[in-house]
Short mmCIF file of C-alpha atoms in Angstrom, two decimals:
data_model
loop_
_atom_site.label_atom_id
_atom_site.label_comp_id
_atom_site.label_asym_id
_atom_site.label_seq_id
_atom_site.Cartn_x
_atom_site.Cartn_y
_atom_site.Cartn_z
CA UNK W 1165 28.89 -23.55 -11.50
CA UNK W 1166 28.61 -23.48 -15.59
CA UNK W 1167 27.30 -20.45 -17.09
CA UNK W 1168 27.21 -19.54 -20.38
CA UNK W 1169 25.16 -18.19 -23.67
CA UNK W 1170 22.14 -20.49 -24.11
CA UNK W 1171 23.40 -21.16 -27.62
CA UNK W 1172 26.81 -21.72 -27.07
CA UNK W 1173 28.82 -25.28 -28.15
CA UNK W 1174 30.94 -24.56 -25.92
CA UNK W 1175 28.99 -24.16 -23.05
CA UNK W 1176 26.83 -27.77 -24.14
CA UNK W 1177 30.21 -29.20 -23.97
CA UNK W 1178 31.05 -28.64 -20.61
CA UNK W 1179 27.56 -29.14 -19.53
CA UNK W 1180 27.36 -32.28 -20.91
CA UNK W 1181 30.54 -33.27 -19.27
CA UNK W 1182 29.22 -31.92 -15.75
CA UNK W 1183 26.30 -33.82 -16.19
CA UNK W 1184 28.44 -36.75 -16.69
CA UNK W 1185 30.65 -36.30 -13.74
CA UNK W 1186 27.67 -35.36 -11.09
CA UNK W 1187 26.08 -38.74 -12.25
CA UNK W 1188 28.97 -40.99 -11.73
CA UNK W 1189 30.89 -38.94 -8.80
CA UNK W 1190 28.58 -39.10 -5.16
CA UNK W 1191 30.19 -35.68 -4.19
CA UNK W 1192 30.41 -33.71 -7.49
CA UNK W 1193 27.04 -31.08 -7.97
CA UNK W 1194 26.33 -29.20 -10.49
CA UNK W 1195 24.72 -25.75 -11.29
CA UNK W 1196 23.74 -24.23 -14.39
CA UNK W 1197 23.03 -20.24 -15.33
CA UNK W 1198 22.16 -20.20 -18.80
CA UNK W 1199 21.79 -16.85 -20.17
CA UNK W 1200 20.11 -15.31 -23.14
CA UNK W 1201 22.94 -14.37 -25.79
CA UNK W 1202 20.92 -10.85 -25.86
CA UNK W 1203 21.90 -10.71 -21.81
CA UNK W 1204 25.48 -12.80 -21.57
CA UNK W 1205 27.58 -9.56 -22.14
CA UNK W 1206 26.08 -7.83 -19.42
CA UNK W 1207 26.01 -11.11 -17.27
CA UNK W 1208 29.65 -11.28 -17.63
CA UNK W 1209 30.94 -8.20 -16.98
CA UNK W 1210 28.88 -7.98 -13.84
CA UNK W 1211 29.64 -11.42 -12.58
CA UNK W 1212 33.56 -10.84 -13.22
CA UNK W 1213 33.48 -6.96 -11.22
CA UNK W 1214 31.68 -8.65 -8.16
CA UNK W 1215 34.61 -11.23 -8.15
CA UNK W 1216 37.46 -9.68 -9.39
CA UNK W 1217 37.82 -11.89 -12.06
CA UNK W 1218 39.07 -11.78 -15.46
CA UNK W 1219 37.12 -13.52 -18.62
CA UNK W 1220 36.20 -12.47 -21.49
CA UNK W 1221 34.45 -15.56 -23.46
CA UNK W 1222 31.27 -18.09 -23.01
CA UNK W 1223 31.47 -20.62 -20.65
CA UNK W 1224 32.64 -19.41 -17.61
CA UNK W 1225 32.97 -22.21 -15.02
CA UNK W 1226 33.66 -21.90 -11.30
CA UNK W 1227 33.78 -23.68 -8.09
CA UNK W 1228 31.68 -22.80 -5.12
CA UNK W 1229 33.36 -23.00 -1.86
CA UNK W 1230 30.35 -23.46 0.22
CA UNK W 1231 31.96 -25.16 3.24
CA UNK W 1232 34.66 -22.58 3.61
CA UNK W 1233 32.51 -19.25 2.81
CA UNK W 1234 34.42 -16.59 0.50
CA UNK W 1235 34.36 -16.28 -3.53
CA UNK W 1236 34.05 -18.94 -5.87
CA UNK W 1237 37.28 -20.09 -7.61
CA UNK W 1238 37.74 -19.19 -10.81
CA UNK W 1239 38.72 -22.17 -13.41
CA UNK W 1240 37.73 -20.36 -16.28
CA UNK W 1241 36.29 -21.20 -19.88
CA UNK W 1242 35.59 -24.81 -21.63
CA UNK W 1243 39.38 -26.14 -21.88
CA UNK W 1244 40.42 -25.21 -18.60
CA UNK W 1245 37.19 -27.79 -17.43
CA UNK W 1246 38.15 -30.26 -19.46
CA UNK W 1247 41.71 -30.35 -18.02
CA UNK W 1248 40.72 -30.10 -14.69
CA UNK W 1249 38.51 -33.13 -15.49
CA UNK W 1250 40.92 -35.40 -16.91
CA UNK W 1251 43.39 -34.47 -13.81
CA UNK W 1252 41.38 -34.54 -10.98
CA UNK W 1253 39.02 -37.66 -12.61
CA UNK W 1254 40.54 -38.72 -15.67
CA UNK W 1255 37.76 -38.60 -17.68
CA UNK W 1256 37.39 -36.02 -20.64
CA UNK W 1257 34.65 -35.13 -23.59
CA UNK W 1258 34.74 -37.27 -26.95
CA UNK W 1259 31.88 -34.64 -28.35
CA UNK W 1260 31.81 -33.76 -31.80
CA UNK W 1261 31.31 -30.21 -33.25
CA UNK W 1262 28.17 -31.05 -35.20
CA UNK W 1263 26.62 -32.59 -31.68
CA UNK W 1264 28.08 -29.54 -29.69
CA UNK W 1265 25.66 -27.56 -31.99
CA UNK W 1266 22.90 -29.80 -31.68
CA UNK W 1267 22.67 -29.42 -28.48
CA UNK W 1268 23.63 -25.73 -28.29
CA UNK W 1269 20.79 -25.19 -30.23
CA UNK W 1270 18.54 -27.08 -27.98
CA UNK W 1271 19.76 -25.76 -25.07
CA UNK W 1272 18.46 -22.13 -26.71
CA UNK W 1273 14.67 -22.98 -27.62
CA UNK W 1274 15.04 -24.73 -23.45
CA UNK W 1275 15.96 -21.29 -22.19
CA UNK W 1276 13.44 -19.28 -24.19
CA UNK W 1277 10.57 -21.56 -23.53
CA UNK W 1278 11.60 -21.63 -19.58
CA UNK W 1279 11.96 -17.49 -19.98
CA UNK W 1280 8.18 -17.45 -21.32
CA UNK W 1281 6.73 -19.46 -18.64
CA UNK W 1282 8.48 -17.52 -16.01
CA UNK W 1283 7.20 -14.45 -17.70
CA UNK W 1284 3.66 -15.84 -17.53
CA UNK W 1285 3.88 -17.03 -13.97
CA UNK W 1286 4.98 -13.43 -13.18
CA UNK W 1287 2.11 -11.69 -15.35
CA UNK W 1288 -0.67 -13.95 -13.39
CA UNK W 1289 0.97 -12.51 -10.23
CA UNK W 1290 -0.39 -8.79 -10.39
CA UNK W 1291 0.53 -6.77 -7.48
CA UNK W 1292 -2.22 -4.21 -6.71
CA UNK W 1293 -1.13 -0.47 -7.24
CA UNK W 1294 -1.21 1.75 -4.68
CA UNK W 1295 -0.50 5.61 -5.46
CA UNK W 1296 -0.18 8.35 -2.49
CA UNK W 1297 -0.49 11.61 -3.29
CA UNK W 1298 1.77 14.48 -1.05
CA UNK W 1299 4.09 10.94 -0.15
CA UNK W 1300 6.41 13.39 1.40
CA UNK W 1301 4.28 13.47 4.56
CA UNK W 1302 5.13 12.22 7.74
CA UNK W 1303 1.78 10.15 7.35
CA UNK W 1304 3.13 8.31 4.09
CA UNK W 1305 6.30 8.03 5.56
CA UNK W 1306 4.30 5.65 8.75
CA UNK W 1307 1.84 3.95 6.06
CA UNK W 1308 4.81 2.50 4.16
CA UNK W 1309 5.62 -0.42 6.61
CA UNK W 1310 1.97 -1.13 7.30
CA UNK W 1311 1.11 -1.19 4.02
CA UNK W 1312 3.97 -3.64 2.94
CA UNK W 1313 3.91 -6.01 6.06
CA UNK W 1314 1.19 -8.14 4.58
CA UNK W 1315 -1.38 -7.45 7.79
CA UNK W 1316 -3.68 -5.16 5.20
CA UNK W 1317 -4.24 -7.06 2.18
CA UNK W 1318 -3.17 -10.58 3.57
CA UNK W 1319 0.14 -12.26 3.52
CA UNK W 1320 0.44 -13.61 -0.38
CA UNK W 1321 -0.72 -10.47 -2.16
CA UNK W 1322 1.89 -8.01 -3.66
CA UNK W 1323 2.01 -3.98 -4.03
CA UNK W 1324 3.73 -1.42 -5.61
CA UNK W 1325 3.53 1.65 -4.23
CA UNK W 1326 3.93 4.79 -6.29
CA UNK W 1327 4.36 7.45 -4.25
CA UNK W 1328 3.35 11.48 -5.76
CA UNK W 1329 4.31 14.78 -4.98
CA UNK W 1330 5.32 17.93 -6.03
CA UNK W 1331 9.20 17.98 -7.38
CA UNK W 1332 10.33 20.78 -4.58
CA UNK W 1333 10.27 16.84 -2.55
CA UNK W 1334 12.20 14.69 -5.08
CA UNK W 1335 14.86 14.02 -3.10
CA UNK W 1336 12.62 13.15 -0.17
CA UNK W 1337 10.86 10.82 -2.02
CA UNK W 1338 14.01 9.32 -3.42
CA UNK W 1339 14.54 8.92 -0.04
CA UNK W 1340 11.96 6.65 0.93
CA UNK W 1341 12.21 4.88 -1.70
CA UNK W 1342 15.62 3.88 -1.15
CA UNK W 1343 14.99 3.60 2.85
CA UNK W 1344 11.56 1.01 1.91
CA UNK W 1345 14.06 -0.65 -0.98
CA UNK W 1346 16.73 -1.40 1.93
CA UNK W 1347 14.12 -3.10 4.36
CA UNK W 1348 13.27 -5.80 1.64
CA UNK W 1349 9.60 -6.54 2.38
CA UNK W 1350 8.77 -9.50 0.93
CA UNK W 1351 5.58 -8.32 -0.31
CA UNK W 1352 6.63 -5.39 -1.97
CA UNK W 1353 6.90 -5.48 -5.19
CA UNK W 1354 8.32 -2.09 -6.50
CA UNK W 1355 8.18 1.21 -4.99
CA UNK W 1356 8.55 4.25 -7.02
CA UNK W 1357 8.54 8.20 -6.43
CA UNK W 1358 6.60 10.01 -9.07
CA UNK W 1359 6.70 14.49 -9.83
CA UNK W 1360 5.12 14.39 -13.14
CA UNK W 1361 1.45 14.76 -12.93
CA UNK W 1362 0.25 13.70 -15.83
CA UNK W 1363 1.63 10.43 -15.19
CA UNK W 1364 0.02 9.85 -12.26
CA UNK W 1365 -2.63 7.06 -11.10
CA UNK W 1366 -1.54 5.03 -14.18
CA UNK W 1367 -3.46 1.45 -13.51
CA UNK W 1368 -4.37 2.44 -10.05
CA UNK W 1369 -6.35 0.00 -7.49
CA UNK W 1370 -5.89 2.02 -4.37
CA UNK W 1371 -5.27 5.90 -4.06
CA UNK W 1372 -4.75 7.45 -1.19
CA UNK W 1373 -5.21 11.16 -0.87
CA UNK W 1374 -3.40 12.73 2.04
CA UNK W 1375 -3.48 16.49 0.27
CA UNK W 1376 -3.69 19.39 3.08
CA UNK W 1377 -3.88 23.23 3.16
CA UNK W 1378 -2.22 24.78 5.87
CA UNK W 1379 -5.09 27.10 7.86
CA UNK W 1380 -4.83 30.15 9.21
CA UNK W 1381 -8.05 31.84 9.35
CA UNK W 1382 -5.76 35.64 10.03
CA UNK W 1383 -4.02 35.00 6.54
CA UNK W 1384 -7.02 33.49 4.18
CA UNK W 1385 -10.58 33.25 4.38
CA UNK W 1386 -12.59 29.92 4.67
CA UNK W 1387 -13.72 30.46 0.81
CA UNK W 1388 -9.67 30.21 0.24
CA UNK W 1389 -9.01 27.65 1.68
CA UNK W 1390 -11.57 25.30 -0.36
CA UNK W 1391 -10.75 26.96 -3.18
CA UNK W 1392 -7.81 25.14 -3.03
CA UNK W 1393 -8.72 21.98 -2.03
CA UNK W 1394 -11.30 22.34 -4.86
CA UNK W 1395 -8.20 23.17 -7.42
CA UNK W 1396 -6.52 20.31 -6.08
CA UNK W 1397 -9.26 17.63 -6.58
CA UNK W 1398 -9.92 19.52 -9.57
CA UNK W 1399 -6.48 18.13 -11.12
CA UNK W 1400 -6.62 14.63 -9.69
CA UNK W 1401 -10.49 13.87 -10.42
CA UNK W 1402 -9.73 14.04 -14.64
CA UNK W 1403 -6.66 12.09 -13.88
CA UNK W 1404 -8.26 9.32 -11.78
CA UNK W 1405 -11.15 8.36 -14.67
CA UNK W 1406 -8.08 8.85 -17.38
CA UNK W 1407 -5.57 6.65 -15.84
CA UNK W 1408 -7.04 4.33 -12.83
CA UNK W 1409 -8.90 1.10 -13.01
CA UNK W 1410 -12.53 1.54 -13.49
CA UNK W 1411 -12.87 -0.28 -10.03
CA UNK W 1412 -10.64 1.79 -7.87
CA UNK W 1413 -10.92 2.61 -4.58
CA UNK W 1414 -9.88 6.33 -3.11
CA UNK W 1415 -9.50 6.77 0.24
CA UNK W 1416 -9.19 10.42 1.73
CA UNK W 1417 -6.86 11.48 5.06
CA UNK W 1418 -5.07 13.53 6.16
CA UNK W 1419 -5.80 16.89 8.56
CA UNK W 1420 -8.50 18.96 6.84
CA UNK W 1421 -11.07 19.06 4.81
CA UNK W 1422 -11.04 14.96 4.60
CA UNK W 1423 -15.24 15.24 3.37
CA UNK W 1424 -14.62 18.20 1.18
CA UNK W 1425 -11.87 16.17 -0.68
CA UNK W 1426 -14.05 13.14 -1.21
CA UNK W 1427 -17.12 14.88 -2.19
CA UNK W 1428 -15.07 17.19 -4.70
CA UNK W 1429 -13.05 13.90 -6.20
CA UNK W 1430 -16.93 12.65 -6.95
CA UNK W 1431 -17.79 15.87 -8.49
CA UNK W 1432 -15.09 16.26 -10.32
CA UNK W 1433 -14.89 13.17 -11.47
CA UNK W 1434 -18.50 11.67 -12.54
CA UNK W 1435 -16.95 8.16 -13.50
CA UNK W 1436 -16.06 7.27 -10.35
CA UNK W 1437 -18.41 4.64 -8.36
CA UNK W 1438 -19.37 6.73 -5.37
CA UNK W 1439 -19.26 3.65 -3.20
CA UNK W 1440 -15.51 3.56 -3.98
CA UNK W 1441 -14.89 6.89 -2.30
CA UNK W 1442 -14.34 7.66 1.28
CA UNK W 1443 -13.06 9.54 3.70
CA UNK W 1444 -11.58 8.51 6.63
CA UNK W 1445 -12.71 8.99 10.70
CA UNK W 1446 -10.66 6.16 12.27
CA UNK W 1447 -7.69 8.28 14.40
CA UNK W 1448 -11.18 10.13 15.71
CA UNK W 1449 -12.65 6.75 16.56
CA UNK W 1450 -8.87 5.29 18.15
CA UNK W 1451 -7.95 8.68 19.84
CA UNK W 1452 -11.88 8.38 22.13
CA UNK W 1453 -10.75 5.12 22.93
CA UNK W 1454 -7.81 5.86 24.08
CA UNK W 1455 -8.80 8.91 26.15
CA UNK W 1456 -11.99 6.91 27.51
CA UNK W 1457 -9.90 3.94 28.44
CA UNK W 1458 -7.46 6.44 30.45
CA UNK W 1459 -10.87 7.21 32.11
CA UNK W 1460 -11.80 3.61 33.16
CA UNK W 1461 -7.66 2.62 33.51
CA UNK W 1462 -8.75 -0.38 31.12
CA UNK W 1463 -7.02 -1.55 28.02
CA UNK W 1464 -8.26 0.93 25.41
CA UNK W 1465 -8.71 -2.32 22.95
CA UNK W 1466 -11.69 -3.12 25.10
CA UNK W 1467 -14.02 -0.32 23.99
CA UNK W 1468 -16.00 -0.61 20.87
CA UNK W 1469 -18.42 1.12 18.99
CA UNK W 1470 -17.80 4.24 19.60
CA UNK W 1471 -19.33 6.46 16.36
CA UNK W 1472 -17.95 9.78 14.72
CA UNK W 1473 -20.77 11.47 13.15
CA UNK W 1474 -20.37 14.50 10.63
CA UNK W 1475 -17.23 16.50 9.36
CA UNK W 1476 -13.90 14.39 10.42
CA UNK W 1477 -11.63 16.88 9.77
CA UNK W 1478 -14.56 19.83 10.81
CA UNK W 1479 -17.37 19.52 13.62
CA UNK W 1480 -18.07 16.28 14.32
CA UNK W 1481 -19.76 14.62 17.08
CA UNK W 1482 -18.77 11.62 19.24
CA UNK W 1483 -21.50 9.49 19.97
CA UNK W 1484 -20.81 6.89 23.46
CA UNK W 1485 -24.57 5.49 23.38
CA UNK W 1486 -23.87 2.96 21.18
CA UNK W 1487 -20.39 1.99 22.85
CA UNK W 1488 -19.50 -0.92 24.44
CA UNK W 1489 -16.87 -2.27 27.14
CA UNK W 1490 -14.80 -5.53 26.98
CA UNK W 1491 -12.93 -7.50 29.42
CA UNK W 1492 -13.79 -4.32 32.18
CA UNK W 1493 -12.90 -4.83 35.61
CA UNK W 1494 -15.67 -4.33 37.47
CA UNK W 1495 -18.52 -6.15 40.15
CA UNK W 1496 -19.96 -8.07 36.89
CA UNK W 1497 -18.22 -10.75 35.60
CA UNK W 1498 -19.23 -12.49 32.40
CA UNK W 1499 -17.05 -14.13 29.33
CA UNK W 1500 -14.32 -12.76 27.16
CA UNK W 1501 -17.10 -11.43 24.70
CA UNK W 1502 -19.65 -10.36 27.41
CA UNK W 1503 -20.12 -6.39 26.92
CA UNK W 1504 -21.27 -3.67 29.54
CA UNK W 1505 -22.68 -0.28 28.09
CA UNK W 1506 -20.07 2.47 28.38
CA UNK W 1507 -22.36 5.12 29.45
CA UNK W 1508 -23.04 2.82 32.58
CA UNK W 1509 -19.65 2.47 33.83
CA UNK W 1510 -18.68 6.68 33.41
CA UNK W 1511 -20.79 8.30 36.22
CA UNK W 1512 -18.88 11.24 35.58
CA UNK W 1513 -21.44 13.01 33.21
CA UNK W 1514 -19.84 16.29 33.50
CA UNK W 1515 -16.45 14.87 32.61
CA UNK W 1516 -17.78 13.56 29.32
CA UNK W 1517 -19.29 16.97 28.26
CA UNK W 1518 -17.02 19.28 29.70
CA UNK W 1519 -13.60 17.45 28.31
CA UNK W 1520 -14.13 15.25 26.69
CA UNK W 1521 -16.75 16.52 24.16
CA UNK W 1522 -15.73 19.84 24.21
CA UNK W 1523 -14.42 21.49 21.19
CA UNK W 1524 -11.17 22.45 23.12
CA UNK W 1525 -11.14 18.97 24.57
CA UNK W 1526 -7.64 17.75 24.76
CA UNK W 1527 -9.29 14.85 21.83
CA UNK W 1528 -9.61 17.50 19.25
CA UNK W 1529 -5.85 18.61 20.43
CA UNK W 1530 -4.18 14.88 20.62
CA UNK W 1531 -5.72 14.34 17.16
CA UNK W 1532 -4.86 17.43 15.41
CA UNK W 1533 -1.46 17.71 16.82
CA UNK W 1534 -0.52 13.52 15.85
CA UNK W 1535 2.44 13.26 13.90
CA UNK W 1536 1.56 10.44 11.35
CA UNK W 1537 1.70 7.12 12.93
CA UNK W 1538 -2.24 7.37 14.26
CA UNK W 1539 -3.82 9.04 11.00
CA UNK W 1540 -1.10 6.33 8.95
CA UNK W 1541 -2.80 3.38 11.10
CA UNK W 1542 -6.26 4.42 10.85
CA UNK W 1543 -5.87 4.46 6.97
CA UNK W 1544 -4.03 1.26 7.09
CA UNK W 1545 -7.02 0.04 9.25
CA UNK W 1546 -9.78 1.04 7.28
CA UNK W 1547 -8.10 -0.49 3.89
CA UNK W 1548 -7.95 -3.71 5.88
CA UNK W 1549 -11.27 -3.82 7.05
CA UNK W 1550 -12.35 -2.33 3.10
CA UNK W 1551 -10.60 -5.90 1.58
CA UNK W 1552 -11.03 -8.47 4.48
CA UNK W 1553 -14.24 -7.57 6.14
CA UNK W 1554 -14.75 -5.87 9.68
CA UNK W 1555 -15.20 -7.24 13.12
CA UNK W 1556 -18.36 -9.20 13.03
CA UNK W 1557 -20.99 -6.55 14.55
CA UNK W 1558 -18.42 -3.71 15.44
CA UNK W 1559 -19.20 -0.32 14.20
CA UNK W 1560 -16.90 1.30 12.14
CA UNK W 1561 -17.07 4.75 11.50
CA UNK W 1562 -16.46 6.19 7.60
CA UNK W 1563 -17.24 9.43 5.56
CA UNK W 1564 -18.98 8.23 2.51
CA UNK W 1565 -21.55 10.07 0.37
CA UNK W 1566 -25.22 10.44 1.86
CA UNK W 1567 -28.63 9.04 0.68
CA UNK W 1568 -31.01 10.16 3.30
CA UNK W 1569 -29.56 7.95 5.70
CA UNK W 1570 -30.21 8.99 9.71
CA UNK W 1571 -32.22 11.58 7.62
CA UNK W 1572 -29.29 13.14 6.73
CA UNK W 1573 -29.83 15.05 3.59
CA UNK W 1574 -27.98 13.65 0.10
CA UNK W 1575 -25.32 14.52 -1.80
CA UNK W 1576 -23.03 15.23 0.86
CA UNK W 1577 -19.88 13.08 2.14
CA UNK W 1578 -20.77 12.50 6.23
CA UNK W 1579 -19.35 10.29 8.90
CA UNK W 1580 -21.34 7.82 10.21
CA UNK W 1581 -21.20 3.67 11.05
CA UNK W 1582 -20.66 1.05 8.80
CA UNK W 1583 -19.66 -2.50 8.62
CA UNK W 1584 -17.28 -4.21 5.97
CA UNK W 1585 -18.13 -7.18 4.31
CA UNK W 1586 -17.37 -8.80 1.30
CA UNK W 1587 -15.40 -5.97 -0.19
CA UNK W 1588 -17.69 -3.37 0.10
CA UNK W 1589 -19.39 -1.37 2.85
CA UNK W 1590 -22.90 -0.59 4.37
CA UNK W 1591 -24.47 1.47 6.55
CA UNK W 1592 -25.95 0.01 9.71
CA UNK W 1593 -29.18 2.06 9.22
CA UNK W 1594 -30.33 -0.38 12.27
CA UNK W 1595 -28.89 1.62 14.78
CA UNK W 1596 -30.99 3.68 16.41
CA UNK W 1597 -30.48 7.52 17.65
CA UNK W 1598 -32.42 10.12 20.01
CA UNK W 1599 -33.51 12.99 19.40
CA UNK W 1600 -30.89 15.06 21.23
CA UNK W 1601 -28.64 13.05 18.34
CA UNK W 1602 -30.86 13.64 15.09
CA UNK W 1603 -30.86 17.44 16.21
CA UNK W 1604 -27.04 17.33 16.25
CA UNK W 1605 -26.73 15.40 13.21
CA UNK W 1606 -28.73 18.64 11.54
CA UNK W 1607 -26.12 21.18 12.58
CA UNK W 1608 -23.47 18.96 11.40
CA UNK W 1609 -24.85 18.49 8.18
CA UNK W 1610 -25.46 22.30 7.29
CA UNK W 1611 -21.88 22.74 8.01
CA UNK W 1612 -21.14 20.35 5.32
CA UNK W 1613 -23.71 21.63 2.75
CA UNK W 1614 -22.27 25.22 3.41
CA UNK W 1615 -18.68 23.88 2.53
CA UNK W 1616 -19.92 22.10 -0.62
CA UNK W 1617 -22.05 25.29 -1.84
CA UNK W 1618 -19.16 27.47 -1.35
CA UNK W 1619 -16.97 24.79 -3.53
CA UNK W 1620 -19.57 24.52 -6.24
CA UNK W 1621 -20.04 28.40 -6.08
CA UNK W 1622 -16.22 28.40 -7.04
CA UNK W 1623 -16.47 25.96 -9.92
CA UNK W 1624 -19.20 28.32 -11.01
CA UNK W 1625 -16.99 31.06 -11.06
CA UNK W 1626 -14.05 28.97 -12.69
CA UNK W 1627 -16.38 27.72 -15.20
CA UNK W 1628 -18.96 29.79 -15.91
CA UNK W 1629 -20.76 28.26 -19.57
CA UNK W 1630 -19.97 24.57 -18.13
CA UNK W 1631 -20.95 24.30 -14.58
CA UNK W 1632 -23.94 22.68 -14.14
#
């Protein structure tokens, strides 16, 4: 092994002389670490701690023991090379000084040019940038892996993940960024823990807003409570148009207020595409499954189409007369894609309404009690789905702002089914409720309005000569 400043006679010496020997000799290889003179210092000091070694100038040569395992043996600078050559081969350099230079200089311009074209190779290989606000949250924590496995955005695209919070959780961030560092995903570009606010969101593709308040109606009002999620969107939204890509895409999680979040990130923020802004109902969607395919003892994988309408993280509504069964074991047999209504196979109407509907079902307790891996997978799900496309014809159910859709009134951020294609989303306006469910969808919408007049009523207050 020959290393060496890229401008170094020396080191052209030597190399010349290796070439030499790995051209006439069948068992005699050669490798060469040039290094920038600007670097070599460094280069050496860190190659000789590793090793234990001791060498101070340019070349430093080495043998590899690659067949026996263990450190490389040392046989240090350009004259020690050229007397192991002449003892072990009998064959030694003739080079002149004014061709060492020559080439030294050669070997230089080599290095630089190589340097630029790896630096351009790297530059055309942008990793998308994903920022997570409160990253010190058990959901973070379970979004890492998924994020960095290469099943979201596909299995040749990069990320760096930035992860935000409050500097109270430094250390815990440093600690996931060391734990993520240590499992060496091969997609993962760079991960990086960030307290300072104003730098966050800087060239941003993907944020992910996983802010909560703690509630407790005894201790603070309602009005409290989205006075600070207002205050909090309040920071980011300014933030977001100053420091994100104009195309990025905010996704919002977490345990409360998941609608109020989005809608106040719009609000807040008027240069943000609206279609880029959503709030996530997926651990709703996966948690019915689940507790319907406990129902029918079937593989909860097999039910589809199940739709949460409304306020995720509020009163919502789970709507079954859309969904569908797959691979069910029952009297009718058909092929692997061959579905049976749900509402068919449940007799059990009273179960449905009395448990499973209720709002003290144990749904609305398995979802707000999960400890991050469901809410982390239903965020990792959606992004998927966002980038790739959804199933063909599955319903997918997303809080994204209104526009009279299911006669649901605008400006409001409400759950209801989509589909995925093509990087973007649409509402499957095709679907077709009862009345029982338009009357239901009402109530749920109200709820929202009420939220969003009590948040603009506090940006009023906040803002009295510039709220409009």
């Amino acid at each position: 092994v020959f290393t060496g400043k890229a401008n170094c006679p020396y080191y052209a010496k030597a190399e010349l002389l290796a070439d030499y020997l790995q051209a006439n000799l069948p068992d005699f290889r050669v490798h060469k670490i040039p290094q920038h003179p600007d670097k070599w210092e460094q280069w050496l000091h860190d190659i000789c701690e590793m090793n234990g070694w001791e060498h101070r100038q340019s070349p430093i040569i080495w043998r590899e023991l690659l067949d026996r395992g263990g450190k490389g043996l040392l046989l240090g600078g350009v004259n020690d090379f050229l007397e192991y050559a002449q003892h072990y081969y009998g064959i030694t350099s003739m080079m002149l000084s004014e061709e060492m230079l020559d080439v030294a200089e050669e070997n230089l311009q080599a290095h630089i040019e190589i340097e630029k074209e790896q630096e351009e190779i790297k530059s055309l290989i942008k990793p998308l940038q994903i920022w997570i606000t409160s990253a010190s949250t058990s959901i973070c924590y379970q979004l890492i892996p998924l994020l960095a496995s290469g099943e979201v955005f596909g299995m040749t695209t990069e990320i760096s993940i930035h992860l935000l919070d409050t500097v109270q959780f430094k250390d815990v961030l440093c600690g996931i960024v060391m734990e993520a560092e240590d499992m060496a995903f091969p997609l993962l570009r760079s991960i990086s823990e960030h307290t300072e606010i104003d730098e966050a969101f800087i060239q941003a593709d993907i944020i992910i807003v996983l802010d909560d308040v703690l509630l407790n109606r005894e201790v603070q009002s309602l009005e409290n409570y989205i006075r600070e999620v207002s205050e909090i969107c309040q920071v980011y939204a300014p933030l977001i148009e100053k420091n994100a890509k104009s195309g990025v895409r905010v996704i919002s999680s977490g345990k409360t207020f998941v609608n109020l979040k989005a809608m106040m990130i719009m609000t807040y923020g008027q240069s943000i595409k609206p279609e880029n802004v959503i709030a996530v109902a997926t651990s709703w969607e996966s948690a019915a499954k689940a507790t319907l395919a406990r129902k029918l003892n079937m593989n909860a994988a097999g039910v589809k189409d199940v739709i949460v309408w409304g306020n995720i993280t509020g009163c919502n509504y789970i709507d079954l007369s859309h969904a569908k069964l797959y691979g069910y074991d029952c009297a009718i047999w058909g092929p692997a894609n061959f579905p049976r209504p749900l509402l068919n196979m449940i007799y059990d109407s009273e179960w449905i309404h009395s448990e499973f509907l209720s709002a003290q079902s144990s749904l609305s307790s398995r979802v707000s009690h999960c400890v991050g891996m469901l809410p982390a997978h239903a965020v990792a799900t959606v992004l998927k789905y966002w980038y790739h496309g959804s199933p063909p014809g599955e319903i997918i159910s997303v809080g994204i702002p209104t526009k009279g859709q299911f006669c649901v009134p605008e400006g409001i951020v409400f759950s209801m089914p989509v589909r995925f294609q093509n990087g973007n989303w649409e509402v499957m306006t095709e679907l077709e409720i009862n009345e029982k469910t338009q009357e239901v969808l009402g109530h749920l919408a109200h709820e929202l309005i009420q939220e969003k007049l009590i948040a603009l009523k506090e940006i009023k207050e906040m803002h009295p000569y510039g709220a409009d």
